[in-house]
Tab-separated table of C-alpha atoms in Angstrom:
chain	number	residue	atom	x	y	z
A	12	MET	CA	-24.729	-5.742	-10.366
A	13	ALA	CA	-25.940	-9.083	-12.222
A	14	ASP	CA	-28.293	-10.861	-11.738
A	15	ASP	CA	-28.263	-14.570	-11.589
A	16	ASP	CA	-31.268	-17.202	-12.957
A	17	ARG	CA	-33.629	-16.488	-9.729
A	18	GLY	CA	-32.716	-12.561	-10.511
A	19	VAL	CA	-30.501	-12.125	-7.056
A	20	ALA	CA	-28.294	-9.573	-7.357
A	21	ILE	CA	-24.812	-10.918	-7.746
A	22	PRO	CA	-21.833	-8.612	-6.610
A	23	ARG	CA	-18.856	-8.458	-8.761
A	24	PHE	CA	-16.413	-10.096	-6.666
A	25	ARG	CA	-14.492	-11.360	-10.019
A	26	SER	CA	-13.292	-7.420	-10.228
A	27	LYS	CA	-10.221	-7.068	-8.326
A	28	PRO	CA	-10.142	-3.204	-7.437
A	29	THR	CA	-7.390	-0.885	-6.031
A	30	LEU	CA	-8.354	1.154	-3.699
A	31	ASP	CA	-6.526	4.232	-2.309
A	32	GLY	CA	-6.592	6.017	1.025
A	33	GLU	CA	-3.912	8.685	2.737
A	34	LEU	CA	-1.977	5.575	4.343
A	35	VAL	CA	-2.878	2.616	2.601
A	36	LYS	CA	-3.562	1.579	-0.706
A	37	LEU	CA	-5.409	-1.726	-1.155
A	38	ARG	CA	-4.866	-3.851	-4.519
A	39	PRO	CA	-5.215	-7.179	-5.498
A	40	VAL	CA	-3.245	-9.749	-3.878
A	41	THR	CA	-0.604	-11.695	-5.954
A	42	VAL	CA	2.143	-14.854	-5.718
A	43	ASP	CA	4.738	-11.826	-5.337
A	44	ASP	CA	3.232	-10.944	-2.016
A	45	VAL	CA	4.034	-14.167	-0.752
A	46	VAL	CA	7.491	-13.143	0.977
A	47	ALA	CA	5.649	-9.835	1.999
A	48	LEU	CA	2.829	-11.711	3.863
A	49	THR	CA	5.063	-14.864	5.647
A	50	PRO	CA	6.427	-12.608	8.452
A	51	MET	CA	2.524	-12.255	9.204
A	52	LEU	CA	1.872	-15.923	9.096
A	53	ARG	CA	4.623	-17.183	10.954
A	54	ASP	CA	4.406	-14.923	13.860
A	55	ALA	CA	3.251	-16.214	16.995
A	56	GLN	CA	1.506	-13.347	18.142
A	57	VAL	CA	-0.797	-12.754	14.968
A	58	LYS	CA	-1.368	-16.619	15.052
A	59	ARG	CA	-2.591	-16.188	18.730
A	60	LEU	CA	-5.030	-12.698	17.949
A	61	THR	CA	-6.733	-14.784	14.698
A	62	GLY	CA	-6.460	-18.222	16.243
A	63	TYR	CA	-4.273	-19.447	12.842
A	64	ARG	CA	-2.798	-22.688	13.594
A	65	ASP	CA	-1.634	-23.609	10.211
A	66	ASP	CA	2.655	-23.577	8.909
A	67	PRO	CA	1.924	-23.610	4.985
A	68	GLY	CA	4.949	-23.793	3.145
A	69	GLU	CA	6.399	-21.872	0.331
A	70	ALA	CA	4.581	-23.897	-2.290
A	71	GLN	CA	1.289	-23.609	-0.207
A	72	LEU	CA	1.580	-20.044	-0.136
A	73	ARG	CA	2.279	-19.678	-3.536
A	74	ALA	CA	-0.341	-21.456	-4.796
A	75	TRP	CA	-2.855	-20.056	-2.344
A	76	TYR	CA	-2.233	-16.471	-3.202
A	77	GLY	CA	-1.512	-16.988	-6.836
A	78	SER	CA	-5.143	-18.458	-7.024
A	79	ARG	CA	-6.967	-15.249	-5.146
A	80	GLY	CA	-7.722	-13.494	-8.666
A	81	ASP	CA	-9.695	-16.237	-9.635
A	82	GLN	CA	-12.097	-15.895	-6.844
A	83	GLU	CA	-15.726	-15.284	-7.984
A	84	ASP	CA	-17.474	-15.110	-4.203
A	85	ARG	CA	-13.955	-13.322	-2.219
A	86	LEU	CA	-12.126	-10.502	-2.394
A	87	ASP	CA	-8.371	-10.390	-1.346
A	88	LEU	CA	-6.839	-7.424	-1.241
A	89	ALA	CA	-2.931	-6.443	-0.011
A	90	VAL	CA	-2.454	-3.697	1.865
A	91	VAL	CA	0.274	-1.543	0.887
A	92	ASP	CA	1.631	1.242	3.364
A	93	LYS	CA	1.803	4.066	1.078
A	94	ALA	CA	5.379	5.654	3.214
A	95	THR	CA	6.983	2.652	2.101
A	96	GLY	CA	5.737	1.218	-0.906
A	97	ARG	CA	5.854	-2.274	1.214
A	98	VAL	CA	2.932	-4.941	1.895
A	99	VAL	CA	2.036	-5.150	5.352
A	100	GLY	CA	-0.819	-7.172	5.440
A	101	GLU	CA	-4.309	-8.190	4.047
A	102	ALA	CA	-7.856	-7.860	3.804
A	103	VAL	CA	-10.340	-10.169	3.116
A	104	LEU	CA	-14.391	-10.147	2.046
A	105	ASN	CA	-14.860	-13.514	2.055
A	106	GLU	CA	-17.749	-16.077	2.978
A	107	TRP	CA	-20.286	-14.502	0.839
A	108	ASP	CA	-23.910	-15.532	1.229
A	109	ALA	CA	-25.498	-13.893	-1.984
A	110	ASP	CA	-28.937	-14.710	-0.893
A	111	ASN	CA	-28.745	-12.556	1.866
A	112	GLU	CA	-26.330	-9.673	0.564
A	113	SER	CA	-23.760	-10.299	3.187
A	114	CYS	CA	-20.188	-11.645	3.843
A	115	ASN	CA	-17.227	-11.966	6.238
A	116	PHE	CA	-14.603	-9.708	7.107
A	117	ARG	CA	-11.369	-10.690	8.017
A	118	ILE	CA	-7.476	-8.291	7.904
A	119	ALA	CA	-4.273	-9.777	9.122
A	120	PHE	CA	-0.996	-7.367	9.440
A	121	VAL	CA	2.959	-7.981	9.514
A	122	PRO	CA	4.149	-7.849	13.375
A	123	ASP	CA	6.097	-4.334	12.730
A	124	ALA	CA	2.759	-2.485	10.719
A	125	HIS	CA	0.678	-1.642	14.334
A	126	GLY	CA	-0.094	1.410	15.993
A	127	ARG	CA	-0.142	3.774	12.789
A	128	GLY	CA	-3.648	3.682	11.804
A	129	LEU	CA	-3.393	1.810	8.642
A	130	GLY	CA	-5.699	-1.095	9.798
A	131	THR	CA	-8.205	1.754	10.344
A	132	GLU	CA	-8.224	2.869	7.289
A	133	ALA	CA	-7.549	-0.164	5.040
A	134	THR	CA	-10.903	-1.893	7.217
A	135	SER	CA	-12.872	1.444	6.113
A	136	LEU	CA	-11.617	1.158	2.426
A	137	ILE	CA	-12.166	-2.303	1.796
A	138	VAL	CA	-16.203	-1.926	4.089
A	139	GLY	CA	-16.772	1.211	2.192
A	140	TYR	CA	-16.200	-1.003	-1.400
A	141	GLY	CA	-18.351	-3.676	-0.075
A	142	PHE	CA	-21.338	-1.231	0.745
A	143	THR	CA	-21.133	1.078	-2.519
A	144	ARG	CA	-19.698	-1.186	-5.399
A	145	LEU	CA	-20.450	-4.692	-4.249
A	146	GLY	CA	-24.031	-4.036	-2.869
A	147	LEU	CA	-23.709	-5.659	-0.118
A	148	HIS	CA	-26.063	-5.369	2.795
A	149	ARG	CA	-24.540	-6.464	6.089
A	150	ILE	CA	-20.583	-7.393	6.906
A	151	SER	CA	-19.531	-9.607	9.950
A	152	LEU	CA	-16.224	-10.467	11.769
A	153	GLU	CA	-15.444	-12.332	14.736
A	154	VAL	CA	-12.713	-11.087	16.853
A	155	TYR	CA	-11.225	-12.871	19.687
A	156	ALA	CA	-11.175	-11.498	23.764
A	157	PHE	CA	-8.110	-11.385	23.745
A	158	ASN	CA	-7.792	-9.070	21.219
A	159	PRO	CA	-8.931	-5.636	22.140
A	160	ARG	CA	-6.612	-3.694	19.630
A	161	ALA	CA	-8.756	-5.214	16.630
A	162	ARG	CA	-11.831	-4.297	18.532
A	163	ARG	CA	-11.714	-1.011	19.279
A	164	VAL	CA	-10.350	-0.956	14.711
A	165	TYR	CA	-13.373	-2.224	14.179
A	166	GLU	CA	-15.388	-0.373	16.381
A	167	LYS	CA	-14.203	3.134	14.839
A	168	VAL	CA	-15.387	2.051	11.487
A	169	GLY	CA	-18.947	1.315	12.695
A	170	PHE	CA	-18.741	-2.459	13.392
A	171	VAL	CA	-21.135	-3.288	16.196
A	172	ALA	CA	-21.380	-6.159	18.820
A	173	GLU	CA	-23.692	-8.773	18.659
A	174	GLY	CA	-23.203	-11.261	20.646
A	175	VAL	CA	-20.802	-13.552	21.962
A	176	LEU	CA	-19.213	-16.947	21.202
A	177	ARG	CA	-18.638	-18.760	24.163
A	178	ASP	CA	-15.192	-20.473	24.577
A	179	ALA	CA	-15.161	-20.706	20.837
A	180	LEU	CA	-11.037	-20.910	20.961
A	181	LEU	CA	-8.732	-22.924	22.652
A	182	TRP	CA	-5.440	-21.790	22.378
A	183	GLU	CA	-2.846	-23.092	24.625
A	184	GLY	CA	-5.305	-24.519	27.175
A	185	GLU	CA	-7.095	-21.428	27.615
A	186	ARG	CA	-10.826	-21.187	26.100
A	187	VAL	CA	-11.161	-17.699	24.458
A	188	ASP	CA	-14.722	-15.879	23.594
A	189	ALA	CA	-15.456	-14.412	20.295
A	190	VAL	CA	-17.172	-11.441	19.894
A	191	VAL	CA	-19.632	-11.175	16.729
A	192	MET	CA	-19.746	-7.856	15.001
A	193	SER	CA	-21.448	-6.619	12.158
A	194	ILE	CA	-21.762	-3.193	10.303
A	195	LEU	CA	-24.916	-2.834	8.323
A	196	ALA	CA	-25.191	-0.869	4.951
A	197	PRO	CA	-27.975	1.778	6.245
A	198	ASP	CA	-25.442	2.395	9.130
A	199	TRP	CA	-22.317	3.305	6.979
A	200	PHE	CA	-24.184	5.382	4.676
A	201	LYS	CA	-25.563	7.162	7.409
A	202	ASN	CA	-22.539	7.795	9.596
A	203	SER	CA	-20.044	8.060	6.343
A	204	GLY	CA	-21.681	10.764	4.766
A	205	THR	CA	-22.419	9.202	1.636
């Protein structure tokens, strides 16, 4: 950890690690991952579950993913299925709040990568990194009410529901609540045994 001018600890988001699990490897996302991740960004069900409305072109995607390694306030990692060697998603720590040692978490997968425990392990790996290496105290997320599968994954890792943002999303004429969830470093260390 380094300190800024005020003596506030600065997580080293500039460092882009590779994190190894049994099922997945998380590594820095690159412009070369655009082809693998495009199905995730174009899939109607993924868009619905995440509230993602954009339909960026290849040039925009290449610019976005090509710049992730230069970001000092966020960590964007590609999720690689170790069984196939294929990039199947992304796991991200973003919206870093240095003063409060907290950030947001999000994760998404290509349509055919669900149901094998990849998301649970990827979530655990990046959350563990956030607490053990970046010195974060709180990691939060929002999950839409019509995505109970994702909520179960987050609960397995240790996220706790904090409240509901009522009618947070208007999707195809339906208003959908978002559940705010978080995990705190003390709870992570207590439950992970590290």
